[in-house]
Amino acid sequence: MKPYSVLVACQLPEAVERDLASALDVDFMPDARQRPVAELVARLDGRDALLLLAMTPADAALIEALPASVKAIATYSVGLDHIDLAAARKRGIAVLHTPDVLTDAVAETALLLLLGAARRATESIDLVRSGAWQGWTPTQLIGVELSGKTLGILGMGRIGRGIAERARAFGMTICYHNRSALPPDLAKGAVHHADAVEFLGAIDALAIACPLTEATRGFLDAERIAAMKPGAIVVNIARGPVIDDDALIAALQSGHVRAAGLDVFTNEPKLDPRYLNLGNAFLLPHIGSSTVESRRAMGRTLIDGFAALAAGRNPDNRVV
Ligand code: DGY
């Protein structure tokens, strides 16, 4: 069987590039994002698939321009908001992504953000690094505990459930907001709230773990933040645009939101600069899935998907 012929339009960790090169017929174009789209399209002529990152939009214009040889688009991400799935479907192009294998890494990052926000990590790190720390006092940098609090999860998919599992170990009670309630074996006692305002009023911390869609874009706006308890925490490991930055920044400035832990931002890497002046914002540079384990496994998931397509089977990681 002829291996799938793939244009890798991004730079990946060396080990992943080696794995790809040993399983597929690959052409690497690490600077694809800086090159004109026409060049990318020309390089794809005769190839079976395009592999890209979440930072590279595969919009309808690009998908329509793809050469007839292209049968699949694979994204080295679980998120799919950068791909026009309807346009891919219309052209009969399969779309693959990397679910499951990064769930643990991203769920761990959510806990890092929750803890960092609750325990004032930004101010603590700044104090030590500035050399201004005067030694232990009972009044310095008093945070709050997760134990005994209620965590609300927006989007109780694989990652949301991974966050829930870890948060339970910290003594938190879990509730969630999804369009529909999960079966009991998946909910594991987490309480479903169909109404967003009721959900937000019931929780001490919010973890955003939903995909970015037209329904979730701008979900956390001023009105919904006002519905949260004073002193609540907000954590986002999903996509920046789920949060209305003006609303969250105002709430962090007033203290209505005690602290935020954010790994993702609107317009990355040019996040709203006002976050940088907020001691109660614990900020990470989109490292949710950045572990040795998940990076390698993400590559293998795509390789398996290509192998299935080449053999005429339907890959588990296919969304279109
Ligand atoms: C994902 O997998 O969606 C991560 O956010 C990286 O894009």
mmCIF file of C-alpha atoms and ligand atoms in Angstrom:
data_model
loop_
_atom_site.group_PDB
_atom_site.id
_atom_site.type_symbol
_atom_site.label_atom_id
_atom_site.label_comp_id
_atom_site.label_asym_id
_atom_site.label_seq_id
_atom_site.Cartn_x
_atom_site.Cartn_y
_atom_site.Cartn_z
ATOM 1 C CA MET A 1 0.000 0.000 0.000
ATOM 2 C CA LYS A 2 1.385 3.415 -0.977
ATOM 3 C CA PRO A 3 1.911 5.641 2.106
ATOM 4 C CA TYR A 4 -0.148 8.817 2.271
ATOM 5 C CA SER A 5 1.615 11.782 0.752
ATOM 6 C CA VAL A 6 1.348 14.732 3.151
ATOM 7 C CA LEU A 7 2.433 18.369 3.099
ATOM 8 C CA VAL A 8 3.318 19.316 6.685
ATOM 9 C CA ALA A 9 2.636 23.047 6.713
ATOM 10 C CA CYS A 10 4.179 23.771 10.120
ATOM 11 C CA GLN A 11 7.135 22.983 12.320
ATOM 12 C CA LEU A 12 6.664 20.091 14.733
ATOM 13 C CA PRO A 13 8.896 18.656 17.468
ATOM 14 C CA GLU A 14 11.807 16.723 15.958
ATOM 15 C CA ALA A 15 10.621 13.352 17.258
ATOM 16 C CA VAL A 16 7.190 13.913 15.726
ATOM 17 C CA GLU A 17 8.700 14.916 12.377
ATOM 18 C CA ARG A 18 10.777 11.722 12.487
ATOM 19 C CA ASP A 19 7.668 9.636 13.206
ATOM 20 C CA LEU A 20 5.826 11.291 10.319
ATOM 21 C CA ALA A 21 8.743 10.838 7.928
ATOM 22 C CA SER A 22 9.077 7.156 8.740
ATOM 23 C CA ALA A 23 5.370 6.415 8.192
ATOM 24 C CA LEU A 24 4.389 8.761 5.371
ATOM 25 C CA ASP A 25 5.666 10.382 2.227
ATOM 26 C CA VAL A 26 6.154 13.875 3.693
ATOM 27 C CA ASP A 27 7.119 17.285 2.417
ATOM 28 C CA PHE A 28 7.899 19.754 5.212
ATOM 29 C CA MET A 29 7.026 23.418 4.749
ATOM 30 C CA PRO A 30 7.759 24.839 8.208
ATOM 31 C CA ASP A 31 7.353 28.458 7.097
ATOM 32 C CA ALA A 32 3.980 27.881 5.400
ATOM 33 C CA ARG A 33 2.248 30.526 7.525
ATOM 34 C CA GLN A 34 4.637 33.188 6.276
ATOM 35 C CA ARG A 35 4.313 32.132 2.627
ATOM 36 C CA PRO A 36 1.566 33.192 0.184
ATOM 37 C CA VAL A 37 -1.417 30.815 0.147
ATOM 38 C CA ALA A 38 -0.861 30.239 -3.593
ATOM 39 C CA GLU A 39 2.555 28.730 -2.775
ATOM 40 C CA LEU A 40 0.997 26.351 -0.246
ATOM 41 C CA VAL A 41 -1.635 25.319 -2.775
ATOM 42 C CA ALA A 42 1.013 24.742 -5.461
ATOM 43 C CA ARG A 43 3.101 22.579 -3.079
ATOM 44 C CA LEU A 44 0.008 20.464 -2.426
ATOM 45 C CA ASP A 45 -0.458 19.498 -6.042
ATOM 46 C CA GLY A 46 -0.292 15.700 -6.272
ATOM 47 C CA ARG A 47 -0.342 15.276 -2.473
ATOM 48 C CA ASP A 48 -3.042 13.426 -0.537
ATOM 49 C CA ALA A 49 -3.218 15.620 2.542
ATOM 50 C CA LEU A 50 -2.401 18.891 4.245
ATOM 51 C CA LEU A 51 -1.262 18.869 7.882
ATOM 52 C CA LEU A 52 -1.560 22.195 9.695
ATOM 53 C CA LEU A 53 -1.823 23.848 13.104
ATOM 54 C CA ALA A 54 -4.730 25.562 14.824
ATOM 55 C CA MET A 55 -3.045 28.888 14.039
ATOM 56 C CA THR A 56 -3.465 28.354 10.281
ATOM 57 C CA PRO A 57 -6.986 29.093 9.140
ATOM 58 C CA ALA A 58 -8.318 26.617 6.592
ATOM 59 C CA ASP A 59 -11.170 28.796 5.424
ATOM 60 C CA ALA A 60 -13.541 28.194 2.529
ATOM 61 C CA ALA A 61 -11.276 30.108 0.104
ATOM 62 C CA LEU A 62 -8.277 27.860 0.889
ATOM 63 C CA ILE A 63 -10.336 24.674 0.849
ATOM 64 C CA GLU A 64 -11.910 25.552 -2.490
ATOM 65 C CA ALA A 65 -8.443 26.260 -3.923
ATOM 66 C CA LEU A 66 -6.955 22.902 -2.846
ATOM 67 C CA PRO A 67 -5.785 20.700 -5.723
ATOM 68 C CA ALA A 68 -8.012 17.740 -6.637
ATOM 69 C CA SER A 69 -5.398 15.334 -5.253
ATOM 70 C CA VAL A 70 -6.036 16.516 -1.655
ATOM 71 C CA LYS A 71 -8.310 14.098 0.156
ATOM 72 C CA ALA A 72 -7.689 15.120 3.759
ATOM 73 C CA ILE A 73 -6.842 18.029 6.046
ATOM 74 C CA ALA A 74 -5.291 17.028 9.354
ATOM 75 C CA THR A 75 -4.877 19.463 12.198
ATOM 76 C CA TYR A 76 -2.251 18.948 14.880
ATOM 77 C CA SER A 77 -4.798 20.040 17.510
ATOM 78 C CA VAL A 78 -8.023 18.924 19.074
ATOM 79 C CA GLY A 79 -9.623 22.299 18.302
ATOM 80 C CA LEU A 80 -11.291 22.615 14.911
ATOM 81 C CA ASP A 81 -12.494 26.211 14.939
ATOM 82 C CA HIS A 82 -9.873 27.239 12.349
ATOM 83 C CA ILE A 83 -11.256 24.836 9.730
ATOM 84 C CA ASP A 84 -14.364 25.501 7.680
ATOM 85 C CA LEU A 85 -15.854 22.048 8.138
ATOM 86 C CA ALA A 86 -18.812 22.759 5.865
ATOM 87 C CA ALA A 87 -16.462 23.719 3.018
ATOM 88 C CA ALA A 88 -14.441 20.512 3.566
ATOM 89 C CA ARG A 89 -17.628 18.450 3.589
ATOM 90 C CA LYS A 90 -18.786 20.116 0.379
ATOM 91 C CA ARG A 91 -15.551 19.152 -1.362
ATOM 92 C CA GLY A 92 -15.529 15.643 0.109
ATOM 93 C CA ILE A 93 -12.299 16.326 1.990
ATOM 94 C CA ALA A 94 -11.842 14.390 5.231
ATOM 95 C CA VAL A 95 -10.835 16.342 8.360
ATOM 96 C CA LEU A 96 -8.735 14.661 11.057
ATOM 97 C CA HIS A 97 -7.750 16.016 14.478
ATOM 98 C CA THR A 98 -6.047 14.794 17.661
ATOM 99 C CA PRO A 99 -8.642 14.091 20.367
ATOM 100 C CA ASP A 100 -8.067 12.009 23.537
ATOM 101 C CA VAL A 101 -4.270 11.984 23.513
ATOM 102 C CA LEU A 102 -3.975 15.509 24.903
ATOM 103 C CA THR A 103 -6.840 15.299 27.383
ATOM 104 C CA ASP A 104 -4.615 14.614 30.400
ATOM 105 C CA ALA A 105 -2.122 17.341 29.514
ATOM 106 C CA VAL A 106 -4.817 19.973 29.026
ATOM 107 C CA ALA A 107 -6.761 18.908 32.127
ATOM 108 C CA GLU A 108 -3.546 19.171 34.157
ATOM 109 C CA THR A 109 -3.013 22.677 32.766
ATOM 110 C CA ALA A 110 -6.518 23.622 33.891
ATOM 111 C CA LEU A 111 -5.604 22.593 37.439
ATOM 112 C CA LEU A 112 -2.370 24.580 37.191
ATOM 113 C CA LEU A 113 -4.435 27.632 36.185
ATOM 114 C CA LEU A 114 -6.992 27.084 38.938
ATOM 115 C CA LEU A 115 -4.298 26.744 41.569
ATOM 116 C CA GLY A 116 -2.262 29.626 40.152
ATOM 117 C CA ALA A 117 -5.294 31.904 40.178
ATOM 118 C CA ALA A 118 -6.529 30.807 43.616
ATOM 119 C CA ARG A 119 -3.098 31.070 45.237
ATOM 120 C CA ARG A 120 -1.972 34.321 43.604
ATOM 121 C CA ALA A 121 0.868 32.795 41.626
ATOM 122 C CA THR A 122 1.567 35.868 39.467
ATOM 123 C CA GLU A 123 2.006 38.192 42.452
ATOM 124 C CA SER A 124 4.013 35.541 44.334
ATOM 125 C CA ILE A 125 6.412 34.917 41.464
ATOM 126 C CA ASP A 126 6.802 38.651 40.850
ATOM 127 C CA LEU A 127 7.579 39.231 44.530
ATOM 128 C CA VAL A 128 10.319 36.616 44.670
ATOM 129 C CA ARG A 129 11.863 37.528 41.316
ATOM 130 C CA SER A 130 11.844 41.272 42.036
ATOM 131 C CA GLY A 131 13.991 40.743 45.129
ATOM 132 C CA ALA A 132 11.429 42.717 47.167
ATOM 133 C CA TRP A 133 10.321 39.793 49.328
ATOM 134 C CA GLN A 134 10.852 40.629 53.007
ATOM 135 C CA GLY A 135 10.210 37.140 54.404
ATOM 136 C CA TRP A 136 7.186 35.238 55.657
ATOM 137 C CA THR A 137 4.374 37.187 57.251
ATOM 138 C CA PRO A 138 0.874 36.031 58.116
ATOM 139 C CA THR A 139 -0.602 38.743 55.921
ATOM 140 C CA GLN A 140 1.233 38.234 52.666
ATOM 141 C CA LEU A 141 -0.499 37.041 49.524
ATOM 142 C CA ILE A 142 -3.457 35.311 51.077
ATOM 143 C CA GLY A 143 -5.325 33.251 48.520
ATOM 144 C CA VAL A 144 -8.254 30.873 48.654
ATOM 145 C CA GLU A 145 -8.448 27.079 48.718
ATOM 146 C CA LEU A 146 -10.039 24.914 46.074
ATOM 147 C CA SER A 147 -11.109 22.383 48.662
ATOM 148 C CA GLY A 148 -14.791 22.657 49.528
ATOM 149 C CA LYS A 149 -15.563 24.898 46.537
ATOM 150 C CA THR A 150 -17.814 24.271 43.546
ATOM 151 C CA LEU A 151 -16.207 24.129 40.126
ATOM 152 C CA GLY A 152 -18.401 24.832 37.128
ATOM 153 C CA ILE A 153 -17.244 23.366 33.856
ATOM 154 C CA LEU A 154 -18.394 24.920 30.611
ATOM 155 C CA GLY A 155 -18.216 22.065 28.107
ATOM 156 C CA MET A 156 -18.182 18.628 29.693
ATOM 157 C CA GLY A 157 -16.465 16.796 26.835
ATOM 158 C CA ARG A 158 -13.331 14.690 27.251
ATOM 159 C CA ILE A 159 -11.237 17.575 28.582
ATOM 160 C CA GLY A 160 -14.021 18.919 30.793
ATOM 161 C CA ARG A 161 -14.439 15.473 32.345
ATOM 162 C CA GLY A 162 -10.662 15.219 32.814
ATOM 163 C CA ILE A 163 -10.734 18.516 34.710
ATOM 164 C CA ALA A 164 -13.664 17.284 36.805
ATOM 165 C CA GLU A 165 -11.803 14.100 37.761
ATOM 166 C CA ARG A 166 -8.779 16.070 38.948
ATOM 167 C CA ALA A 167 -10.803 18.772 40.693
ATOM 168 C CA ARG A 168 -12.669 16.097 42.686
ATOM 169 C CA ALA A 169 -9.311 14.976 44.027
ATOM 170 C CA PHE A 170 -8.864 18.535 45.326
ATOM 171 C CA GLY A 171 -12.145 18.263 47.233
ATOM 172 C CA MET A 172 -14.242 20.280 44.778
ATOM 173 C CA THR A 173 -17.883 19.664 43.919
ATOM 174 C CA ILE A 174 -18.573 19.695 40.184
ATOM 175 C CA CYS A 175 -21.373 21.109 38.121
ATOM 176 C CA TYR A 176 -21.456 21.788 34.407
ATOM 177 C CA HIS A 177 -23.225 23.625 31.620
ATOM 178 C CA ASN A 178 -23.807 21.706 28.408
ATOM 179 C CA ARG A 179 -26.681 21.720 25.969
ATOM 180 C CA SER A 180 -27.661 18.295 27.273
ATOM 181 C CA ALA A 181 -27.017 16.318 30.431
ATOM 182 C CA LEU A 182 -24.461 13.492 30.362
ATOM 183 C CA PRO A 183 -25.341 9.895 31.199
ATOM 184 C CA PRO A 184 -24.600 9.117 34.862
ATOM 185 C CA ASP A 185 -21.487 7.022 34.087
ATOM 186 C CA LEU A 186 -19.889 10.084 32.463
ATOM 187 C CA ALA A 187 -21.314 12.759 34.775
ATOM 188 C CA LYS A 188 -20.057 10.886 37.863
ATOM 189 C CA GLY A 189 -22.297 12.947 40.131
ATOM 190 C CA ALA A 190 -21.608 16.313 38.467
ATOM 191 C CA VAL A 191 -24.760 18.430 38.437
ATOM 192 C CA HIS A 192 -26.061 19.607 35.053
ATOM 193 C CA HIS A 193 -27.348 23.176 34.692
ATOM 194 C CA ALA A 194 -29.168 23.840 31.425
ATOM 195 C CA ASP A 195 -29.491 27.528 32.249
ATOM 196 C CA ALA A 196 -26.256 29.522 31.937
ATOM 197 C CA VAL A 197 -27.135 32.223 34.463
ATOM 198 C CA GLU A 198 -28.264 29.708 37.081
ATOM 199 C CA PHE A 199 -25.049 27.725 36.425
ATOM 200 C CA LEU A 200 -22.793 30.767 36.855
ATOM 201 C CA GLY A 201 -24.555 31.795 40.052
ATOM 202 C CA ALA A 202 -23.969 28.372 41.591
ATOM 203 C CA ILE A 203 -20.190 28.119 41.244
ATOM 204 C CA ASP A 204 -17.037 29.425 42.917
ATOM 205 C CA ALA A 205 -14.788 28.834 39.897
ATOM 206 C CA LEU A 206 -15.455 28.474 36.194
ATOM 207 C CA ALA A 207 -13.339 26.290 33.917
ATOM 208 C CA ILE A 208 -13.952 26.937 30.224
ATOM 209 C CA ALA A 209 -13.381 23.741 28.238
ATOM 210 C CA CYS A 210 -15.818 24.025 25.346
ATOM 211 C CA PRO A 211 -15.032 24.259 21.642
ATOM 212 C CA LEU A 212 -15.205 27.709 20.057
ATOM 213 C CA THR A 213 -18.390 27.832 17.985
ATOM 214 C CA GLU A 214 -20.860 30.568 17.089
ATOM 215 C CA ALA A 215 -22.813 29.486 20.206
ATOM 216 C CA THR A 216 -19.857 29.831 22.601
ATOM 217 C CA ARG A 217 -18.136 32.902 21.094
ATOM 218 C CA GLY A 218 -18.405 35.708 23.667
ATOM 219 C CA PHE A 219 -20.182 33.381 26.147
ATOM 220 C CA LEU A 220 -18.594 35.015 29.197
ATOM 221 C CA ASP A 221 -19.810 38.576 28.727
ATOM 222 C CA ALA A 222 -20.506 41.349 31.255
ATOM 223 C CA GLU A 223 -24.039 40.163 31.971
ATOM 224 C CA ARG A 224 -22.963 36.597 32.680
ATOM 225 C CA ILE A 225 -19.975 37.721 34.749
ATOM 226 C CA ALA A 226 -22.390 39.807 36.843
ATOM 227 C CA ALA A 227 -24.333 36.583 37.483
ATOM 228 C CA MET A 228 -21.238 34.978 39.049
ATOM 229 C CA LYS A 229 -20.639 35.108 42.798
ATOM 230 C CA PRO A 230 -18.357 37.980 43.866
ATOM 231 C CA GLY A 231 -14.843 36.601 44.239
ATOM 232 C CA ALA A 232 -15.262 33.760 41.744
ATOM 233 C CA ILE A 233 -12.343 32.486 39.660
ATOM 234 C CA VAL A 234 -12.280 32.103 35.866
ATOM 235 C CA VAL A 235 -10.030 29.650 34.023
ATOM 236 C CA ASN A 236 -9.807 29.182 30.252
ATOM 237 C CA ILE A 237 -8.018 26.343 28.465
ATOM 238 C CA ALA A 238 -10.311 26.348 25.421
ATOM 239 C CA ARG A 239 -10.171 29.343 23.086
ATOM 240 C CA GLY A 240 -9.776 33.043 23.919
ATOM 241 C CA PRO A 241 -12.878 34.346 22.112
ATOM 242 C CA VAL A 242 -15.187 32.417 24.470
ATOM 243 C CA ILE A 243 -14.441 35.313 26.853
ATOM 244 C CA ASP A 244 -15.319 38.950 26.250
ATOM 245 C CA ASP A 245 -11.978 40.484 27.299
ATOM 246 C CA ASP A 246 -13.426 43.929 28.118
ATOM 247 C CA ALA A 247 -15.882 42.325 30.513
ATOM 248 C CA LEU A 248 -13.367 40.031 32.210
ATOM 249 C CA ILE A 249 -10.707 42.725 32.544
ATOM 250 C CA ALA A 250 -13.240 45.117 34.142
ATOM 251 C CA ALA A 251 -14.285 42.353 36.561
ATOM 252 C CA LEU A 252 -10.657 41.562 37.445
ATOM 253 C CA GLN A 253 -10.001 45.264 38.030
ATOM 254 C CA SER A 254 -13.033 45.638 40.294
ATOM 255 C CA GLY A 255 -12.357 42.348 42.072
ATOM 256 C CA HIS A 256 -15.794 40.922 41.214
ATOM 257 C CA VAL A 257 -13.738 38.154 39.609
ATOM 258 C CA ARG A 258 -11.047 37.380 42.176
ATOM 259 C CA ALA A 259 -8.557 35.996 39.683
ATOM 260 C CA ALA A 260 -8.283 34.449 36.242
ATOM 261 C CA GLY A 261 -6.025 31.706 34.917
ATOM 262 C CA LEU A 262 -5.758 31.959 31.149
ATOM 263 C CA ASP A 263 -3.857 29.741 28.723
ATOM 264 C CA VAL A 264 -5.616 31.009 25.601
ATOM 265 C CA PHE A 265 -6.416 34.461 24.283
ATOM 266 C CA THR A 266 -8.205 36.294 21.541
ATOM 267 C CA ASN A 267 -5.741 37.239 18.808
ATOM 268 C CA GLU A 268 -2.792 35.160 20.074
ATOM 269 C CA PRO A 269 0.011 35.958 20.561
ATOM 270 C CA LYS A 270 -1.090 39.607 20.777
ATOM 271 C CA LEU A 271 -3.222 39.275 23.871
ATOM 272 C CA ASP A 272 -4.999 42.306 25.288
ATOM 273 C CA PRO A 273 -2.101 44.175 27.011
ATOM 274 C CA ARG A 274 -4.316 45.138 29.955
ATOM 275 C CA TYR A 275 -3.994 41.549 31.222
ATOM 276 C CA LEU A 276 -0.264 42.111 31.683
ATOM 277 C CA ASN A 277 -0.879 44.794 34.310
ATOM 278 C CA LEU A 278 -3.200 42.652 36.390
ATOM 279 C CA GLY A 279 -1.597 40.843 39.328
ATOM 280 C CA ASN A 280 -4.708 38.670 39.589
ATOM 281 C CA ALA A 281 -4.294 37.338 36.049
ATOM 282 C CA PHE A 282 -2.199 34.166 35.873
ATOM 283 C CA LEU A 283 -1.229 33.880 32.220
ATOM 284 C CA LEU A 284 0.300 31.048 30.220
ATOM 285 C CA PRO A 285 1.290 31.053 26.518
ATOM 286 C CA HIS A 286 -1.122 28.364 25.209
ATOM 287 C CA ILE A 287 0.824 25.437 26.655
ATOM 288 C CA GLY A 288 -2.212 23.270 27.445
ATOM 289 C CA SER A 289 -1.097 20.234 25.458
ATOM 290 C CA SER A 290 2.649 20.952 25.563
ATOM 291 C CA THR A 291 3.984 17.769 27.067
ATOM 292 C CA VAL A 292 6.448 15.271 25.657
ATOM 293 C CA GLU A 293 3.777 12.608 25.932
ATOM 294 C CA SER A 294 0.960 14.397 24.181
ATOM 295 C CA ARG A 295 3.063 15.960 21.405
ATOM 296 C CA ARG A 296 4.310 12.521 20.290
ATOM 297 C CA ALA A 297 0.890 10.928 20.657
ATOM 298 C CA MET A 298 -0.752 13.699 18.611
ATOM 299 C CA GLY A 299 1.571 12.862 15.719
ATOM 300 C CA ARG A 300 0.835 9.146 16.036
ATOM 301 C CA THR A 301 -2.897 9.808 16.060
ATOM 302 C CA LEU A 302 -2.613 11.616 12.734
ATOM 303 C CA ILE A 303 -0.373 8.884 11.289
ATOM 304 C CA ASP A 304 -2.968 6.257 12.282
ATOM 305 C CA GLY A 305 -5.694 8.379 10.730
ATOM 306 C CA PHE A 306 -3.806 8.666 7.438
ATOM 307 C CA ALA A 307 -3.153 4.904 7.453
ATOM 308 C CA ALA A 308 -6.863 4.243 7.924
ATOM 309 C CA LEU A 309 -7.774 6.596 5.072
ATOM 310 C CA ALA A 310 -5.164 4.948 2.824
ATOM 311 C CA ALA A 311 -6.682 1.541 3.625
ATOM 312 C CA GLY A 312 -10.209 2.795 2.904
ATOM 313 C CA ARG A 313 -11.241 2.666 6.568
ATOM 314 C CA ASN A 314 -12.860 5.434 8.586
ATOM 315 C CA PRO A 315 -10.392 6.810 11.169
ATOM 316 C CA ASP A 316 -11.584 7.323 14.765
ATOM 317 C CA ASN A 317 -10.182 10.841 14.688
ATOM 318 C CA ARG A 318 -12.153 11.919 11.629
ATOM 319 C CA VAL A 319 -14.728 14.670 12.126
ATOM 320 C CA VAL A 320 -15.791 15.176 8.515
HETATM 321 C C1 DGY B 1 -5.549 22.231 20.525
HETATM 322 O O1 DGY B 1 -5.156 21.065 20.414
HETATM 323 O O2 DGY B 1 -6.642 22.611 20.091
HETATM 324 C C2 DGY B 1 -4.614 23.197 21.179
HETATM 325 O O3 DGY B 1 -5.298 24.304 21.648
HETATM 326 C C3 DGY B 1 -3.499 23.607 20.236
HETATM 327 O O4 DGY B 1 -4.017 24.217 19.149
#
